Each structure stands twice: as C-alpha cells, then as structure tokens.
C-alpha cells in the first residue's frame, strides 16, 4: 500500500472512492486559426462598431511609444503621467503642487508606438479616478516613496528623486525633490494623486486615509487633453528624459522578492 | 443569450456526458476522464489585441475563444469551463457597457463557473448585480460574507457541486483581499474572509459529506503570496484536499503547471495568463475500486 493510501486510511477516508489522477496539460493560443463563433460575433459586432466610432479618433503620435517597463526598469508612462498630474492639479487649483505620486497598478496598458487614439488612453487608464491634491508632511511623503520602492521597486512620481545605495540587507535610501533640494520632515507639502490612492494608499500606505482636495478633473481626461494638445501643436508624445530612481543592480532580485526594508 | 439556446446547450452537454458513465456501469476498464478548460483576467479584451501589443499582438478575442471551447467540449465531452475572475475593466467595452456585454458573451462561450476578481467590484455591488443579469452561468466564491448584501449573496454560491461524466466535482472559489484593493464603497455589505479559514471546512464537507471525488478551487488570490497573505501556491499546501487550483490575478503566462505536494497528495496549480489570449487545459482520470497511483504521469500533449 502506498503512502497516500496509508494516510487516507489514517484519516478515515474510504479506500475504493474515486481518485483523481493528473494526466497532463495543454495551453491553446487563441489565435487567427480559430474562426470567430458566429453567435458571439453577431452580438459583438454592433457594439464594436459603436466603439470604433467613439474611440477610434487619433489624438497624437507617439513615435517611440510610452512603456511602463518591468519592475526595476524606468516607468516612462507612469512618470509622464505623474508630471501631467502635477501640472494639471496646479492649474486646476491655482496653487503650487510640490510633487505627484501615482501607482503603476493603475496603468493598465502601454501606449503602443504610432498613433494614440481615444481608445488607447482608455486602455491605459480605464478607471473613473479623480485627480486630487492631498497635504502630506515631508516625513510621510518620504515614507510613501520608500513604500513604493519596497512594494513595487518604485512607483511613478513627479518632481521627486530617490537614490538607493548600500546593500539589500543594509540599504540607504535618500529621497529629495528632483533638483536635489531636501524634503523637510515637518513641512506640509501639496501632492497630486488619485482619489483611489488618497483613500486606499495601495502600495504607498503613508498616503492612505487623507481628505483630498478635488480638482474637478478625471485622471483620464487630463491624459486625453494632454494628448490632444500635443496633436494640435503637431508635437510628438515622447518619454520623459530622466527617471526618478537610481537603483543599483544588486537590489533588483531583493526588490522583486520584496525583502528590502528601507529605514 | 436566448433562453432556448441555453437549454439546448444544457441538453446537448448531458447527452455527451451520459455515454462514458454507461461504459463504466458495464464494468469497462476505461477510466473516467475530466478536462478543465479555463481563462482568467480577460479584462474586457473581447477583441483580439491590436498590432503593436508585443507578444500578445493578434491574439485573443472572445468569438475565437467560443469556437475553441465549443470545439473542445464536443470533442472531449466531460469538460468544465472555468474563469478565475477580473472579466471587468480594461477596454472601452467596460466603460460603455459596464460588464454586461462580458457576461452576456461569456454565457455564449458556455462557462460552467466563474469566480469574482477585485475588478469585478469596480462599479460597486449594484454595478456587479446589474451585469450579472446577463450571466446564465453561476458564480462561486467561498471567502466572501454577503450578510450585508443579500442580493449579491443569492448570485454567488460558496461552492457548487457538478456531476460530470459520472464524477462528482466540487467547485470552490476565492478572491483577493479587499483591503487596499477594492474601495469600501464598492464592496458595501460584502466582507472578505481569510481564504484558508473559509476553504478548510468546505473542502472537508465536500469530501466527507457530499462525497465529491474531485475538488477544484477557482481562485483570484494570485499565484505567489507574501509572508502576510497566501497566494495559490501557499493555499495548495495550507488547504490539502484540492485536486486543482485554477489561478488568476497575477496575469501569469506559465510554461507548465506547478504541482504542489501536500498532506493529502498533490494539487495542480495553473494560471492562464491574461486578456483571453490563451485557454488552459488540465486533464484528469479517475479509477474506481482502488487508489490510483498519485505519481504524475508523462505529459502527453504539452
């Protein structure tokens, strides 16, 4: 009698019951060799036509595309978004906005190379999130950036810079404004983010539970407007030149495993 | 889907399922077989991915998925078609039609059971209920408490029992922790339960009382957990007695399933990527009267 049978007897499970035996697996690509099911296609076609009419409009060109990158790689799309959020929040509230924090998990697709349509922007930003401004102490702002590094190898930010040094076991992390000027722990800063992050914190819990100042703008609308403005000006949508994070390669595995704890 | 078509497909399924059962009843040496077909995190990708989508370019599309599923169901007979959640959110189809179109078309594909992902709550409990009106398949989730949302509770079973080709199959579901993932106003009245605590007694009940020969967990917990919350690999160890875990949430394209050994044998864990670009398949066989070897056989069709 094998080990499992002994165990089943010990547990009082009946011998003689049907036992499952794993025989194997397969993965089928859903590709063009499969003709569309006529019933599904009949239902879907009129909806698709409506979408094409509404979402097919080209806003601007992105000759290099705008990509989120894998963990540890620059998140060009996220950082571009964060810059946009900071600018839009400053314009909407008429007050200076010191920084922006957003979450890479909120960006659901890359912007492919070539024309950017309304539908492409919806795929990047499908959520109905609002652009808001929260007040945070410098200490909380630094903590939020560090939490983003611990949880996601760095979340998209605007006007901030983080440099990691030391070892994964004994890390040193310096967070400053993008120009290198210090973030003062007790000073209150105005930070652009999404209403989702202001409430939940997601990967940056130091952000959570804040009373946000509403800008009246949907996050996605700011992106649509920015792309449209670029298109009208005949300018391409290009990735940002700088990345906010300096992370030595020695940290990448530990960050992937989420074992780095920043002091 | 028209009611008539739905009933017709049920009848057709029953007819196919009957033949291997009768073979068994005559004492044939042929063992019973069951195939799981599954998707996850389709995220409103009802059309194939456009060119420029990297390795996903040109793949997917629910009309093709329906063709494949129907073909395999006809060919194999004893099939359960499952989805591990997050059908919602990802393309303008969701912004316009709020998931109703997803569930209408998934009904056409012929899903047997679907669990809920965090994004299925993106339009709140009322939004989810509204979309569910279009679903002719059942929902299963074992680690949610619907006391404060009884209408949703009526639509989501803690477990399902299905008789497929003479095999009594128990289906369980699990979803990802709400905290920090689903806004409180979007899951009003629904409480998240620890999956290990919720699943353990149900597995025992389905095995001991309901005499299920096969248990599948359809889980949106993600493949790998953290020290603070278990993922599906951890669930496979912590909740022995599951034969298969159909994983979702992590958008993981896997070369092959992971087989996790545990106190009662082994659990096969597999996740079928994202966006409906692939359909996963796991095959099992069953023998009466003696315990089949638990060792893993050669993979015939990788």
Coordinates of C-alpha atoms in Angstrom, one line a residue:
Chain A
X1 CA 0.0 0.0 0.0
X2 CA 1.4 3.4 -0.9
X3 CA 2.0 6.3 1.4
X4 CA -1.1 8.2 0.4
X5 CA -3.4 5.2 0.8
X6 CA -2.0 4.7 4.3
X7 CA -2.7 8.4 5.0
X8 CA -6.2 8.2 3.7
X9 CA -6.9 5.2 5.9
X10 CA -5.4 7.1 8.9
X11 CA -7.8 10.0 8.1
X12 CA -10.7 7.7 7.8
X13 CA -11.3 8.4 4.1
X14 CA -12.8 5.4 2.3
X15 CA -10.5 3.3 0.2
X16 CA -12.3 2.5 -3.0
X17 CA -13.5 6.0 -3.6
X18 CA -12.7 7.5 -7.0
X19 CA -9.3 9.0 -7.0
X20 CA -8.2 11.8 -9.4
X21 CA -5.1 11.3 -11.4
X22 CA -3.5 14.2 -13.1
X23 CA -2.8 13.2 -16.7
X24 CA -1.4 16.4 -18.3
X25 CA -2.0 19.9 -19.5
X26 CA -2.1 22.0 -22.6
X27 CA -2.2 25.7 -23.4
X28 CA -4.1 26.7 -26.5
X29 CA -3.3 30.1 -28.1
X30 CA -6.4 31.9 -29.0
X31 CA -5.2 32.9 -32.5
X32 CA -6.3 33.6 -36.0
X33 CA -6.5 29.9 -36.9
X34 CA -9.8 29.9 -34.9
X35 CA -12.8 31.3 -36.9
X36 CA -15.0 33.6 -34.8
X37 CA -18.0 31.9 -33.3
X38 CA -20.9 33.3 -35.4
X39 CA -23.3 33.7 -32.4
X40 CA -20.7 35.7 -30.4
X41 CA -19.7 37.7 -33.4
X42 CA -23.3 38.6 -34.2
X43 CA -23.8 40.0 -30.7
X44 CA -20.5 41.8 -30.5
X45 CA -20.3 43.4 -34.0
X46 CA -22.7 46.3 -33.4
X47 CA -21.0 47.1 -30.1
X48 CA -17.6 47.1 -31.8
X49 CA -18.9 49.5 -34.4
X50 CA -20.1 51.9 -31.7
X51 CA -16.7 51.8 -30.0
X52 CA -14.8 52.3 -33.3
X53 CA -16.8 55.4 -34.0
X54 CA -16.3 56.9 -30.5
X55 CA -12.8 55.7 -29.5
X56 CA -11.0 55.4 -32.9
X57 CA -10.2 59.1 -33.1
X58 CA -6.4 59.8 -33.3
X59 CA -5.2 62.3 -30.7
X60 CA -1.4 62.5 -31.3
X61 CA 1.6 60.4 -32.4
X62 CA 3.9 58.5 -30.0
X63 CA 6.8 57.6 -32.3
X64 CA 8.6 55.7 -29.5
X65 CA 5.6 54.5 -27.6
X66 CA 5.4 55.1 -23.9
X67 CA 6.0 52.0 -21.8
X68 CA 5.6 51.1 -18.1
X69 CA 8.8 48.9 -18.0
X70 CA 9.2 45.8 -15.9
X71 CA 9.9 46.1 -12.2
X72 CA 13.2 47.9 -11.7
X73 CA 13.1 49.4 -15.2
X74 CA 12.1 53.1 -15.8
X75 CA 8.3 53.5 -15.9
X76 CA 8.2 56.2 -18.6
X77 CA 4.4 56.1 -18.9
X78 CA 3.9 56.4 -15.2
X79 CA 6.4 59.2 -14.7
X80 CA 4.9 61.1 -17.7
X81 CA 1.5 60.7 -16.1
X82 CA 2.8 61.9 -12.7
X83 CA 4.2 65.0 -14.3
X84 CA 0.9 65.6 -16.1
X85 CA -1.0 65.2 -12.8
X86 CA 1.2 67.7 -11.0
X87 CA 0.8 70.3 -13.8
X88 CA -2.9 69.7 -14.2
X89 CA -3.5 69.9 -10.4
X90 CA -1.6 73.1 -10.1
X91 CA -3.6 74.7 -13.0
X92 CA -6.9 73.4 -11.6
X93 CA -6.3 74.6 -8.0
X94 CA -4.3 77.7 -8.9
X95 CA -1.8 76.8 -6.2
X96 CA 1.7 75.3 -6.3
X97 CA 1.8 71.5 -6.2
X98 CA 5.1 70.2 -4.9
X99 CA 5.0 66.6 -6.1
X100 CA 2.8 63.8 -7.5
X101 CA 2.5 60.2 -6.6
X102 CA 0.6 57.6 -8.6
X103 CA 0.6 53.8 -8.7
X104 CA 1.9 51.7 -11.6
X105 CA -1.0 49.3 -10.9
X106 CA -3.4 52.0 -12.1
X107 CA -1.9 52.0 -15.6
X108 CA -3.4 49.0 -17.3
X109 CA -1.6 49.1 -20.7
X110 CA 1.4 50.6 -22.5
X111 CA 1.0 53.2 -25.2
X112 CA 2.0 51.4 -28.4
X113 CA 4.3 53.1 -30.9
X114 CA 2.4 55.1 -33.5
X115 CA -1.0 56.9 -33.4
X116 CA -2.6 57.4 -30.0
X117 CA -6.4 57.0 -30.1
X118 CA -9.0 57.8 -27.5
X119 CA -9.4 54.1 -27.0
X120 CA -5.7 53.6 -26.3
X121 CA -5.9 56.2 -23.5
X122 CA -8.9 54.3 -22.1
X123 CA -6.9 51.1 -22.1
X124 CA -4.1 52.8 -20.2
X125 CA -6.5 54.5 -17.7
X126 CA -9.8 52.6 -17.7
X127 CA -10.7 53.7 -14.2
X128 CA -13.0 56.6 -13.3
X129 CA -10.5 58.0 -10.9
X130 CA -10.4 61.7 -10.0
X131 CA -7.3 63.9 -9.8
X132 CA -6.9 65.2 -6.3
X133 CA -4.4 67.1 -4.1
X134 CA -3.5 66.0 -0.6
X135 CA -1.4 67.6 2.1
X136 CA 1.4 65.5 3.4
X137 CA 4.2 66.1 5.8
X138 CA 7.6 65.7 4.3
X139 CA 8.2 62.7 6.6
X140 CA 5.0 61.0 5.2
X141 CA 6.0 61.9 1.6
X142 CA 9.4 60.3 2.0
X143 CA 7.8 57.3 3.7
X144 CA 5.3 56.9 0.8
X145 CA 8.1 57.0 -1.8
X146 CA 10.1 54.4 0.2
X147 CA 7.0 52.1 0.5
X148 CA 6.6 52.4 -3.3
X149 CA 10.2 51.2 -3.7
X150 CA 9.7 48.3 -1.2
X151 CA 6.5 47.1 -2.7
X152 CA 6.9 48.0 -6.4
X153 CA 10.6 48.8 -7.0
X154 CA 9.5 52.5 -7.2
X155 CA 6.1 53.9 -8.1
X156 CA 5.7 56.7 -10.6
X157 CA 6.4 60.2 -9.1
X158 CA 6.8 63.8 -10.3
X159 CA 9.4 66.3 -9.0
X160 CA 11.0 63.7 -6.7
X161 CA 14.2 61.7 -6.8
X162 CA 15.3 58.6 -4.8
X163 CA 18.8 57.2 -4.7
X164 CA 19.4 53.7 -3.3
X165 CA 22.8 52.6 -2.0
X166 CA 24.4 50.2 0.4
X167 CA 23.2 46.6 0.2
X168 CA 19.8 45.0 0.1
X169 CA 20.3 43.9 3.7
X170 CA 21.6 47.3 4.9
X171 CA 20.0 49.8 2.4
X172 CA 20.4 53.5 2.4
X173 CA 17.7 55.5 0.6
X174 CA 17.8 59.2 0.0
X175 CA 14.6 60.9 -1.2
X176 CA 14.8 64.5 -2.3
X177 CA 13.0 66.8 -4.7
X178 CA 14.1 66.3 -8.4
X179 CA 16.6 69.2 -8.2
X180 CA 18.2 67.6 -5.1
X181 CA 16.7 70.1 -2.6
X182 CA 15.7 68.5 0.7
X183 CA 12.2 67.4 1.7
X184 CA 11.7 68.8 5.2
X185 CA 10.1 66.3 7.6
X186 CA 7.6 68.7 9.3
X187 CA 6.7 70.9 6.4
X188 CA 3.3 70.2 4.8
X189 CA 3.6 69.7 1.0
X190 CA 0.8 69.6 -1.6
X191 CA 0.9 66.3 -3.5
X192 CA -1.2 65.4 -6.6
X193 CA -2.5 61.9 -6.7
X194 CA -5.7 59.9 -7.5
X195 CA -8.7 59.8 -5.2
X196 CA -8.2 56.0 -5.1
X197 CA -4.7 56.4 -3.7
X198 CA -5.7 59.1 -1.3
X199 CA -8.3 56.8 0.2
X200 CA -6.6 53.4 0.0
X201 CA -2.9 54.1 -0.2
X202 CA -2.5 50.9 -2.3
X203 CA 1.3 50.3 -2.4
X204 CA 2.0 53.6 -0.5
X205 CA 0.2 53.3 2.8
X206 CA 1.7 56.5 4.1
X207 CA -0.7 58.2 1.6
X208 CA -3.8 56.5 2.9
X209 CA -6.8 58.0 4.6
X210 CA -6.4 61.6 3.6
X211 CA -9.0 64.2 2.9
X212 CA -8.4 65.1 -0.7
X213 CA -8.9 68.4 -2.3
X214 CA -10.8 67.7 -5.5
X215 CA -9.6 69.3 -8.8
X216 CA -12.8 68.5 -10.7
X217 CA -10.8 66.6 -13.2
X218 CA -10.9 62.9 -14.0
X219 CA -7.4 61.4 -14.3
X220 CA -8.1 60.0 -17.7
X221 CA -9.5 63.4 -19.0
X222 CA -6.2 65.0 -18.2
X223 CA -4.4 62.4 -20.3
X224 CA -6.9 62.8 -23.2
X225 CA -6.5 66.6 -23.1
X226 CA -2.7 66.4 -22.9
X227 CA -2.5 64.1 -25.9
X228 CA -5.0 66.2 -27.9
X229 CA -3.0 69.4 -27.1
X230 CA 0.2 67.7 -28.4
X231 CA -1.5 66.5 -31.5
X232 CA -2.9 70.0 -32.2
X233 CA 0.5 71.6 -31.7
X234 CA 2.0 69.0 -34.1
X235 CA 4.3 67.7 -31.4
X236 CA 5.1 64.1 -30.7
X237 CA 4.4 62.4 -27.3
X238 CA 7.9 61.4 -26.1
X239 CA 9.1 59.6 -23.0
X240 CA 10.5 61.7 -20.1
X241 CA 14.2 62.2 -20.3
X242 CA 15.0 61.4 -16.6
X243 CA 14.0 58.6 -14.4
X244 CA 13.4 59.4 -10.7
X245 CA 15.0 56.2 -9.3
X246 CA 18.6 55.3 -9.1
X247 CA 18.7 51.6 -8.0
X248 CA 21.9 49.5 -8.2
X249 CA 21.5 46.2 -9.9
X250 CA 22.4 44.4 -6.7
X251 CA 19.0 45.4 -5.3
X252 CA 16.9 44.1 -8.2
X253 CA 16.4 40.5 -7.0
X254 CA 15.7 41.5 -3.4
X255 CA 13.2 44.2 -4.6
X256 CA 11.5 41.6 -6.8
X257 CA 11.2 39.3 -3.7
X258 CA 10.0 42.3 -1.7
X259 CA 12.5 41.6 1.0
X260 CA 14.1 45.1 1.1
X261 CA 13.1 47.2 4.1
X262 CA 14.1 50.8 3.9
X263 CA 14.9 52.6 7.1
Chain B
X1 CA -28.3 34.5 -24.9
X2 CA -31.7 33.3 -25.7
X3 CA -33.2 31.0 -23.1
X4 CA -34.0 28.4 -25.7
X5 CA -30.3 28.1 -26.8
X6 CA -29.2 27.9 -23.3
X7 CA -31.5 25.0 -22.6
X8 CA -30.5 23.3 -25.8
X9 CA -26.8 23.5 -24.9
X10 CA -27.5 22.0 -21.5
X11 CA -29.3 19.1 -23.0
X12 CA -26.5 18.5 -25.5
X13 CA -24.0 18.5 -22.7
X14 CA -26.0 16.0 -20.7
X15 CA -26.2 13.6 -23.7
X16 CA -22.4 13.7 -24.2
X17 CA -21.8 13.2 -20.5
X18 CA -24.0 10.1 -20.4
X19 CA -22.0 7.8 -22.6
X20 CA -18.8 7.3 -20.6
X21 CA -20.9 6.8 -17.5
X22 CA -22.7 3.9 -19.0
X23 CA -19.4 2.4 -20.1
X24 CA -18.3 2.5 -16.5
X25 CA -21.5 1.0 -15.3
X26 CA -20.9 -2.0 -17.6
X27 CA -17.6 -2.5 -15.8
X28 CA -15.5 -1.4 -18.7
X29 CA -11.8 -0.9 -18.0
X30 CA -11.9 2.6 -19.5
X31 CA -11.3 5.1 -16.7
X32 CA -13.5 8.2 -16.4
X33 CA -12.0 11.4 -17.6
X34 CA -12.4 15.0 -16.8
X35 CA -10.9 18.1 -18.5
X36 CA -10.8 21.6 -17.1
X37 CA -10.7 24.4 -19.6
X38 CA -10.0 27.9 -18.2
X39 CA -9.2 31.5 -18.6
X40 CA -8.6 34.4 -16.2
X41 CA -8.2 38.1 -16.1
X42 CA -9.8 38.6 -19.5
X43 CA -10.3 42.3 -18.6
X44 CA -12.8 43.2 -21.4
X45 CA -10.5 42.1 -24.2
X46 CA -13.4 41.0 -26.3
X47 CA -11.5 41.7 -29.5
X48 CA -8.0 40.4 -30.4
X49 CA -5.1 42.5 -29.2
X50 CA -4.1 45.0 -31.9
X51 CA -0.8 45.0 -33.7
X52 CA 1.9 46.6 -31.5
X53 CA 0.8 44.8 -28.3
X54 CA 4.1 42.9 -28.2
X55 CA 3.8 39.1 -27.8
X56 CA 0.0 39.4 -27.4
X57 CA -0.4 41.1 -30.8
X58 CA -3.2 39.5 -32.8
X59 CA -4.1 37.0 -30.0
X60 CA -7.3 36.7 -28.1
X61 CA -10.9 37.6 -29.0
X62 CA -14.0 36.1 -27.3
X63 CA -15.5 35.0 -30.6
X64 CA -12.5 32.8 -31.3
X65 CA -12.5 31.6 -27.6
X66 CA -16.1 30.5 -28.1
X67 CA -15.2 28.5 -31.2
X68 CA -12.3 26.8 -29.3
X69 CA -14.3 26.0 -26.2
X70 CA -17.3 24.6 -28.2
X71 CA -15.0 22.5 -30.3
X72 CA -13.2 21.0 -27.2
X73 CA -16.5 20.4 -25.4
X74 CA -17.8 18.5 -28.4
X75 CA -14.6 16.5 -28.7
X76 CA -14.0 15.7 -25.1
X77 CA -17.4 15.6 -23.5
X78 CA -16.5 15.7 -19.9
X79 CA -15.5 19.3 -19.6
X80 CA -15.8 22.1 -17.1
X81 CA -15.1 25.6 -18.4
X82 CA -14.0 28.0 -15.7
X83 CA -12.8 31.6 -15.3
X84 CA -10.8 32.9 -12.3
X85 CA -12.2 36.5 -12.3
X86 CA -11.5 40.0 -13.5
X87 CA -13.6 39.8 -16.6
X88 CA -14.2 43.5 -16.0
X89 CA -12.1 46.6 -16.7
X90 CA -9.5 47.0 -19.4
X91 CA -11.0 48.3 -22.6
X92 CA -13.7 50.8 -23.5
X93 CA -16.2 47.9 -23.7
X94 CA -16.3 48.1 -19.9
X95 CA -16.6 51.9 -19.8
X96 CA -19.5 51.8 -22.1
X97 CA -21.4 48.6 -21.1
X98 CA -20.3 48.1 -17.5
X99 CA -19.6 44.4 -17.8
X100 CA -23.0 43.4 -19.1
X101 CA -21.5 42.6 -22.5
X102 CA -18.8 40.5 -20.9
X103 CA -21.2 38.3 -19.0
X104 CA -23.6 38.0 -22.0
X105 CA -20.8 36.8 -24.2
X106 CA -19.3 34.6 -21.5
X107 CA -22.7 32.9 -21.3
X108 CA -22.4 32.2 -25.1
X109 CA -19.0 30.7 -24.6
X110 CA -20.5 28.3 -22.2
X111 CA -18.7 28.9 -18.9
X112 CA -19.7 26.4 -16.1
X113 CA -18.5 28.5 -13.2
X114 CA -16.8 31.8 -12.7
X115 CA -15.3 33.5 -9.6
X116 CA -15.0 37.2 -8.8
X117 CA -11.9 39.3 -9.1
X118 CA -11.2 42.6 -7.4
X119 CA -12.0 44.5 -10.6
X120 CA -15.4 42.8 -10.8
X121 CA -16.3 45.2 -8.0
X122 CA -15.2 48.3 -9.9
X123 CA -18.8 49.5 -10.3
X124 CA -19.8 48.5 -6.8
X125 CA -22.2 45.8 -5.7
X126 CA -25.1 47.3 -7.7
X127 CA -23.0 47.5 -10.8
X128 CA -21.9 43.9 -10.4
X129 CA -25.5 42.7 -9.8
X130 CA -26.7 44.6 -12.9
X131 CA -24.1 42.9 -15.1
X132 CA -24.9 39.5 -13.5
X133 CA -28.4 39.8 -15.0
X134 CA -26.7 38.9 -18.4
X135 CA -25.0 35.8 -17.0
X136 CA -26.5 32.4 -17.5
X137 CA -23.6 30.7 -15.6
X138 CA -23.2 30.5 -11.8
X139 CA -20.7 32.4 -9.8
X140 CA -18.7 30.8 -7.0
X141 CA -16.7 32.4 -4.2
X142 CA -16.0 30.7 -0.8
X143 CA -14.3 33.5 1.1
X144 CA -16.9 36.4 0.9
X145 CA -19.5 37.1 3.5
X146 CA -22.7 38.5 1.9
X147 CA -24.7 39.2 5.1
X148 CA -24.9 42.9 4.3
X149 CA -25.5 42.3 0.6
X150 CA -28.1 39.5 0.4
X151 CA -29.0 40.2 -3.3
X152 CA -25.4 39.5 -4.3
X153 CA -25.2 36.6 -1.9
X154 CA -28.1 35.0 -3.9
X155 CA -26.0 35.1 -7.1
X156 CA -22.7 33.9 -5.6
X157 CA -22.5 30.4 -4.2
X158 CA -19.9 29.4 -1.6
X159 CA -19.5 26.2 -3.5
X160 CA -21.0 24.2 -6.4
X161 CA -21.4 20.5 -7.0
X162 CA -21.5 19.2 -10.5
X163 CA -21.8 15.7 -11.8
X164 CA -19.7 15.4 -14.9
X165 CA -19.4 12.1 -16.7
X166 CA -20.0 10.2 -13.5
X167 CA -17.6 12.2 -11.5
X168 CA -18.9 14.3 -8.6
X169 CA -17.0 17.5 -8.8
X170 CA -16.9 20.2 -6.0
X171 CA -16.1 23.7 -7.2
X172 CA -14.9 26.4 -4.8
X173 CA -13.9 30.0 -5.3
X174 CA -11.6 32.5 -3.7
X175 CA -11.0 36.2 -4.2
X176 CA -8.2 38.7 -3.3
X177 CA -8.3 40.7 -0.1
X178 CA -10.4 43.9 -0.5
X179 CA -8.2 46.0 1.8
X180 CA -6.2 48.4 -0.3
X181 CA -7.6 46.8 -3.5
X182 CA -11.3 47.4 -3.6
X183 CA -12.7 50.7 -2.2
X184 CA -15.0 50.2 0.7
X185 CA -17.9 51.8 -1.1
X186 CA -17.5 49.3 -3.9
X187 CA -17.9 46.3 -1.7
X188 CA -20.5 47.7 0.7
X189 CA -22.1 44.8 2.7
X190 CA -19.6 42.3 1.5
X191 CA -16.8 41.2 3.9
X192 CA -13.7 39.4 2.9
X193 CA -12.8 36.2 4.8
X194 CA -9.4 34.6 5.3
X195 CA -9.3 32.0 2.4
X196 CA -7.6 29.2 4.5
X197 CA -10.2 29.5 7.2
X198 CA -13.1 29.7 4.7
X199 CA -11.9 26.9 2.5
X200 CA -10.8 24.3 5.0
X201 CA -14.2 23.3 6.4
X202 CA -15.8 23.4 2.9
X203 CA -13.1 21.1 1.5
X204 CA -13.8 18.7 4.4
X205 CA -17.6 18.9 3.8
X206 CA -17.4 18.4 0.1
X207 CA -15.1 15.4 0.5
X208 CA -16.7 13.7 3.5
X209 CA -20.4 14.6 3.4
X210 CA -21.0 15.3 -0.3
X211 CA -18.6 12.6 -1.4
X212 CA -17.0 14.7 -4.2
X213 CA -14.3 12.8 -6.0
X214 CA -12.7 15.9 -7.3
X215 CA -12.3 19.4 -5.9
X216 CA -11.3 22.5 -7.9
X217 CA -10.6 25.9 -6.5
X218 CA -11.1 28.8 -8.9
X219 CA -9.0 31.4 -7.2
X220 CA -8.3 35.1 -7.8
X221 CA -5.7 35.1 -4.9
X222 CA -2.8 35.3 -7.3
X223 CA -0.1 32.7 -7.8
X224 CA 2.5 33.5 -5.1
X225 CA 1.6 35.1 -1.8
X226 CA 3.6 37.2 0.6
X227 CA 4.5 36.5 4.2
X228 CA 1.3 38.3 5.1
X229 CA -1.2 36.7 2.7
X230 CA -1.3 33.3 1.0
X231 CA -1.3 33.0 -2.8
X232 CA -2.5 29.9 -4.6
X233 CA 0.9 28.1 -4.2
X234 CA 0.5 28.5 -0.4
X235 CA -3.2 27.6 -0.5
X236 CA -2.2 24.3 -2.2
X237 CA -0.1 23.5 0.9
X238 CA -2.3 25.0 3.6
X239 CA -5.6 23.5 2.3
X240 CA -4.9 19.9 1.3
X241 CA -7.6 18.0 -0.5
X242 CA -7.9 20.3 -3.6
X243 CA -7.1 18.5 -6.8
X244 CA -6.6 21.6 -8.9
X245 CA -6.3 25.3 -8.4
X246 CA -7.3 27.5 -11.4
X247 CA -5.3 30.6 -10.6
X248 CA -5.9 34.3 -11.5
X249 CA -5.0 37.8 -10.6
X250 CA -1.3 37.6 -11.3
X251 CA -1.6 37.7 -15.2
X252 CA 0.9 34.9 -15.2
X253 CA 1.7 33.1 -18.5
X254 CA 3.0 29.7 -17.4
X255 CA 5.1 27.2 -19.4
X256 CA 3.6 24.3 -17.3
X257 CA 1.5 23.8 -14.2
X258 CA 3.1 23.7 -10.8
X259 CA 2.4 20.5 -8.8
X260 CA 2.4 21.1 -5.1
X261 CA 2.7 18.1 -2.8
X262 CA 0.7 18.3 0.4
X263 CA -0.6 16.2 3.2
X264 CA -3.3 14.5 1.0
X265 CA -1.3 14.0 -2.2
X266 CA -0.9 16.8 -4.7
X267 CA -2.6 19.9 -6.1
X268 CA -2.0 21.0 -9.7
X269 CA -1.9 24.8 -9.9
X270 CA -2.1 26.6 -13.2
X271 CA -2.8 30.2 -14.4
X272 CA -3.8 31.0 -18.0
X273 CA -2.2 34.4 -18.5
X274 CA -4.3 37.5 -19.2
X275 CA -6.6 39.0 -21.8
X276 CA -8.1 35.8 -23.1
X277 CA -5.1 35.2 -25.3
X278 CA -4.9 31.6 -24.2
X279 CA -7.1 28.8 -22.9
X280 CA -5.6 26.5 -20.3
X281 CA -6.4 22.8 -20.1
X282 CA -5.8 20.2 -17.4
X283 CA -6.7 16.6 -17.8
X284 CA -7.6 14.1 -15.0
X285 CA -8.7 10.5 -15.0
X286 CA -10.5 8.5 -12.3
X287 CA -10.5 4.9 -11.4
X288 CA -13.0 3.1 -9.2
X289 CA -12.2 0.4 -6.7
X290 CA -8.6 1.2 -5.9
X291 CA -6.4 4.1 -5.3
X292 CA -4.7 5.2 -8.5
X293 CA -1.0 6.0 -8.3
X294 CA -0.5 9.6 -7.3
X295 CA 2.6 9.9 -9.2
X296 CA 2.5 12.3 -12.1
X297 CA 2.4 10.6 -15.5
X298 CA 4.1 11.8 -18.6
X299 CA 2.6 14.9 -20.0
X300 CA 1.0 13.7 -23.3
X301 CA 0.2 16.9 -25.0
X302 CA 2.4 19.8 -23.9

